[in-house]
């Protein structure tokens, strides 16, 4: 019985090489190898930025009331502040929006937080609260974990929004808690967004200095971008419109 002939060896390789040479294919240079990931593939910076943005936006939605789920920052000073917080949170400072009720302060504040999330930062942690809710949490019995725990959490969270600061009646408790919070964030250069219906100073009526005290407004003045918000109350229908 004959053994099967083995294909291969130098003769077969030589014949294949000769066939390629006869057709001019033996000198064809190798084409480029596309081994770099595309923007929609793991390994590409754009891919990972998009995944971080998805995660950050989910956290933003969790912290944002339903009414402001579509909030977008449009005011130039506010978007500029948000961009600084994206580039380098430690140089963003505080952002204070002042103005009457219904001028869009809270909408712009949540919009600024959304703009930061949409950039896909390496870390995105945020607490958003109103001043009355914050003080209620910090009072004795306001939290099962204790006032000091809650205050430390507000001091250390990377992004913090305090809405309606100045609506509470000033007391030794509120002044001390607010000063400790602002002073810690000031010293550690952590971004903070504040909205208030009171102006920083107003000789004709109450202002933040009167409501919060000199120590607090002094801290605010040292690293705060103040954005006055004017215009009509957006919560009220226009004259002659539907109720």
Short mmCIF file of C-alpha atoms in Angstrom, two decimals:
data_model
loop_
_atom_site.label_atom_id
_atom_site.label_comp_id
_atom_site.label_asym_id
_atom_site.label_seq_id
_atom_site.Cartn_x
_atom_site.Cartn_y
_atom_site.Cartn_z
CA UNK A 1 0.00 0.00 0.00
CA UNK A 2 1.43 3.36 -1.03
CA UNK A 3 1.70 5.96 1.62
CA UNK A 4 -0.19 9.22 0.86
CA UNK A 5 1.97 11.85 -0.74
CA UNK A 6 2.56 14.77 1.59
CA UNK A 7 1.82 18.15 0.05
CA UNK A 8 4.21 20.85 1.02
CA UNK A 9 7.90 21.10 1.41
CA UNK A 10 10.34 23.22 -0.52
CA UNK A 11 9.05 22.14 -3.95
CA UNK A 12 5.46 23.22 -3.30
CA UNK A 13 6.55 26.48 -1.65
CA UNK A 14 8.82 27.22 -4.62
CA UNK A 15 6.01 26.57 -7.10
CA UNK A 16 3.67 28.90 -5.17
CA UNK A 17 6.33 31.60 -5.06
CA UNK A 18 6.90 31.20 -8.80
CA UNK A 19 3.19 31.50 -9.51
CA UNK A 20 3.00 34.72 -7.47
CA UNK A 21 6.08 36.09 -9.22
CA UNK A 22 4.62 35.30 -12.68
CA UNK A 23 1.62 37.43 -11.73
CA UNK A 24 3.71 40.23 -10.18
CA UNK A 25 2.28 39.59 -6.74
CA UNK A 26 5.46 38.71 -4.95
CA UNK A 27 6.46 42.37 -4.50
CA UNK A 28 3.10 43.67 -3.27
CA UNK A 29 3.80 45.72 -0.12
CA UNK A 30 1.82 44.87 2.97
CA UNK A 31 -1.11 47.19 3.60
CA UNK A 32 -1.52 49.20 6.79
CA UNK A 33 -2.88 47.34 9.79
CA UNK A 34 -5.75 49.19 11.42
CA UNK A 35 -5.20 48.24 15.04
CA UNK A 36 -6.14 51.60 16.59
CA UNK A 37 -9.59 51.59 18.24
CA UNK A 38 -12.33 53.70 16.69
CA UNK A 39 -14.15 56.37 18.74
CA UNK A 40 -16.97 53.90 19.41
CA UNK A 41 -14.63 51.15 20.63
CA UNK A 42 -13.04 50.53 24.05
CA UNK A 43 -9.55 51.97 24.22
CA UNK A 44 -10.39 55.21 22.42
CA UNK A 45 -10.55 58.32 24.69
CA UNK A 46 -13.87 59.40 23.12
CA UNK A 47 -15.44 56.04 23.97
CA UNK A 48 -14.46 56.24 27.63
CA UNK A 49 -15.49 59.91 27.89
CA UNK A 50 -18.94 58.99 26.56
CA UNK A 51 -19.26 56.16 29.10
CA UNK A 52 -18.26 58.52 31.94
CA UNK A 53 -20.79 61.06 30.70
CA UNK A 54 -23.55 58.43 30.73
CA UNK A 55 -22.70 57.50 34.30
CA UNK A 56 -22.45 61.15 35.42
CA UNK A 57 -25.76 62.10 33.78
CA UNK A 58 -27.45 59.21 35.57
CA UNK A 59 -26.18 60.59 38.88
CA UNK A 60 -27.27 64.08 37.87
CA UNK A 61 -30.78 62.83 37.14
CA UNK A 62 -30.94 61.14 40.53
CA UNK A 63 -30.05 64.42 42.28
CA UNK A 64 -32.34 66.59 40.14
CA UNK A 65 -36.06 67.17 40.83
CA UNK A 66 -38.42 66.15 38.04
CA UNK A 67 -39.24 69.78 37.21
CA UNK A 68 -35.60 70.45 36.27
CA UNK A 69 -34.82 67.23 34.40
CA UNK A 70 -34.58 69.21 31.14
CA UNK A 71 -32.55 72.07 32.62
CA UNK A 72 -29.83 73.56 30.44
CA UNK A 73 -27.46 76.37 31.37
CA UNK A 74 -27.63 79.21 28.86
CA UNK A 75 -26.36 82.27 30.73
CA UNK A 76 -22.80 83.06 29.51
CA UNK A 77 -21.37 83.61 33.00
CA UNK A 78 -22.91 80.38 34.25
CA UNK A 79 -21.69 78.26 31.34
CA UNK A 80 -18.23 79.84 31.76
CA UNK A 81 -18.24 78.86 35.44
CA UNK A 82 -19.30 75.31 34.57
CA UNK A 83 -16.50 75.07 32.00
CA UNK A 84 -13.97 76.12 34.64
CA UNK A 85 -15.32 73.42 36.93
CA UNK A 86 -14.85 70.91 34.11
CA UNK A 87 -11.28 71.99 33.32
CA UNK A 88 -10.10 72.38 36.92
CA UNK A 89 -12.64 72.13 39.77
CA UNK A 90 -10.25 73.73 42.24
CA UNK A 91 -10.17 77.02 40.35
CA UNK A 92 -13.91 77.26 39.66
CA UNK A 93 -14.74 78.87 43.01
CA UNK A 94 -18.30 79.56 44.12
CA UNK A 95 -21.19 80.57 41.88
CA UNK A 96 -23.91 82.78 43.39
CA UNK A 97 -27.06 83.54 41.43
CA UNK A 98 -29.25 86.27 42.90
CA UNK A 99 -32.54 87.76 41.86
CA UNK A 100 -36.31 87.74 42.47
CA UNK A 101 -38.48 84.64 42.44
CA UNK A 102 -39.07 83.04 39.06
CA UNK A 103 -36.09 84.43 37.16
CA UNK A 104 -34.59 81.03 36.33
CA UNK A 105 -31.91 80.72 39.00
CA UNK A 106 -32.68 77.13 39.95
CA UNK A 107 -33.07 76.10 36.30
CA UNK A 108 -29.67 77.57 35.46
CA UNK A 109 -28.10 75.97 38.55
CA UNK A 110 -29.22 72.46 37.60
CA UNK A 111 -28.25 73.24 34.00
CA UNK A 112 -24.71 74.05 35.14
CA UNK A 113 -24.49 70.73 36.99
CA UNK A 114 -25.77 68.96 33.88
CA UNK A 115 -23.16 70.67 31.70
CA UNK A 116 -20.42 69.36 33.99
CA UNK A 117 -21.86 65.83 33.90
CA UNK A 118 -22.18 65.89 30.11
CA UNK A 119 -18.42 66.55 29.83
CA UNK A 120 -17.69 63.09 31.25
CA UNK A 121 -15.53 64.03 34.26
CA UNK A 122 -13.34 61.41 35.92
CA UNK A 123 -15.39 61.82 39.10
CA UNK A 124 -18.94 63.11 39.43
CA UNK A 125 -20.58 63.29 42.84
CA UNK A 126 -23.21 65.91 43.62
CA UNK A 127 -25.63 66.91 46.37
CA UNK A 128 -28.42 69.35 45.57
CA UNK A 129 -30.59 70.69 48.39
CA UNK A 130 -32.54 73.73 49.47
CA UNK A 131 -31.29 75.78 52.40
CA UNK A 132 -34.36 74.97 54.57
CA UNK A 133 -33.93 71.23 53.90
CA UNK A 134 -30.22 71.47 54.65
CA UNK A 135 -30.77 73.18 58.02
CA UNK A 136 -33.51 70.69 58.91
CA UNK A 137 -31.05 67.87 58.25
CA UNK A 138 -28.34 69.49 60.36
CA UNK A 139 -30.50 70.21 63.41
CA UNK A 140 -30.46 67.72 66.30
CA UNK A 141 -32.64 64.77 65.36
CA UNK A 142 -32.74 65.76 61.71
CA UNK A 143 -30.73 62.74 60.59
CA UNK A 144 -30.30 59.24 61.98
CA UNK A 145 -26.60 59.50 61.12
CA UNK A 146 -26.13 62.70 63.10
CA UNK A 147 -25.65 66.36 62.25
CA UNK A 148 -21.85 66.18 62.14
CA UNK A 149 -21.94 63.32 59.64
CA UNK A 150 -24.31 65.24 57.39
CA UNK A 151 -22.26 68.44 57.64
CA UNK A 152 -19.06 66.59 56.73
CA UNK A 153 -20.82 65.07 53.74
CA UNK A 154 -21.85 68.53 52.52
CA UNK A 155 -18.35 69.84 53.11
CA UNK A 156 -16.61 67.06 51.19
CA UNK A 157 -18.90 66.25 48.23
CA UNK A 158 -17.19 67.39 45.00
CA UNK A 159 -20.22 69.40 43.79
CA UNK A 160 -22.81 71.07 45.99
CA UNK A 161 -25.91 73.13 45.17
CA UNK A 162 -27.69 75.10 47.90
CA UNK A 163 -30.93 76.56 46.59
CA UNK A 164 -32.74 79.51 48.24
CA UNK A 165 -30.01 80.48 50.68
CA UNK A 166 -31.15 83.34 52.91
CA UNK A 167 -34.79 82.26 53.23
CA UNK A 168 -34.15 80.98 56.76
CA UNK A 169 -34.29 83.31 59.71
CA UNK A 170 -30.75 83.93 60.92
CA UNK A 171 -29.85 82.24 64.19
CA UNK A 172 -26.70 81.21 65.97
CA UNK A 173 -27.22 77.68 64.66
CA UNK A 174 -27.76 78.57 61.00
CA UNK A 175 -24.89 81.07 60.99
CA UNK A 176 -22.44 78.63 62.55
CA UNK A 177 -23.46 75.71 60.30
CA UNK A 178 -23.31 77.84 57.15
CA UNK A 179 -19.96 79.36 58.05
CA UNK A 180 -18.38 75.99 58.77
CA UNK A 181 -19.69 74.61 55.49
CA UNK A 182 -18.56 77.56 53.36
CA UNK A 183 -15.23 77.89 55.14
CA UNK A 184 -14.35 74.23 54.56
CA UNK A 185 -15.27 74.37 50.89
CA UNK A 186 -13.41 77.68 50.56
CA UNK A 187 -10.23 76.26 52.13
CA UNK A 188 -10.35 73.05 50.05
CA UNK A 189 -11.35 74.90 46.83
CA UNK A 190 -14.43 72.78 46.23
CA UNK A 191 -17.03 74.16 43.81
CA UNK A 192 -20.33 75.41 45.22
CA UNK A 193 -23.47 76.77 43.55
CA UNK A 194 -25.80 79.00 45.56
CA UNK A 195 -29.07 80.62 44.57
CA UNK A 196 -30.69 83.35 46.64
CA UNK A 197 -33.57 85.76 46.31
CA UNK A 198 -31.50 88.33 48.17
CA UNK A 199 -28.80 90.53 46.58
CA UNK A 200 -25.26 90.58 48.04
CA UNK A 201 -25.88 94.14 49.20
CA UNK A 202 -28.94 96.39 49.06
CA UNK A 203 -29.18 99.66 51.04
CA UNK A 204 -32.92 99.82 50.42
CA UNK A 205 -33.84 96.43 51.86
CA UNK A 206 -32.64 93.07 53.26
CA UNK A 207 -29.56 91.53 51.69
CA UNK A 208 -27.32 88.51 52.20
CA UNK A 209 -25.05 90.37 54.59
CA UNK A 210 -28.00 91.12 56.86
CA UNK A 211 -29.49 87.62 56.63
CA UNK A 212 -26.31 85.54 56.82
CA UNK A 213 -23.87 87.67 58.76
CA UNK A 214 -20.58 89.37 58.00
CA UNK A 215 -18.40 86.26 58.40
CA UNK A 216 -20.36 84.37 55.77
CA UNK A 217 -20.64 87.13 53.18
CA UNK A 218 -16.94 87.87 53.64
CA UNK A 219 -16.14 84.26 52.71
CA UNK A 220 -18.49 84.42 49.74
CA UNK A 221 -16.94 87.60 48.41
CA UNK A 222 -13.43 86.15 48.23
CA UNK A 223 -13.98 83.49 45.58
CA UNK A 224 -17.49 83.91 44.21
CA UNK A 225 -18.80 84.65 40.74
CA UNK A 226 -21.98 86.66 41.35
CA UNK A 227 -24.59 86.51 38.58
CA UNK A 228 -27.64 88.79 38.99
CA UNK A 229 -30.72 87.25 37.39
CA UNK A 230 -33.41 89.68 36.24
CA UNK A 231 -36.54 89.67 34.17
CA UNK A 232 -40.15 88.79 34.77
CA UNK A 233 -41.33 85.96 36.97
CA UNK A 234 -41.39 82.95 34.61
CA UNK A 235 -43.77 81.10 36.87
CA UNK A 236 -46.55 83.59 36.25
CA UNK A 237 -48.50 83.76 32.99
CA UNK A 238 -47.85 86.77 30.78
CA UNK A 239 -50.30 89.62 31.00
CA UNK A 240 -53.43 88.72 29.11
CA UNK A 241 -52.41 85.09 28.79
CA UNK A 242 -54.01 81.97 30.12
CA UNK A 243 -54.20 81.60 33.89
#
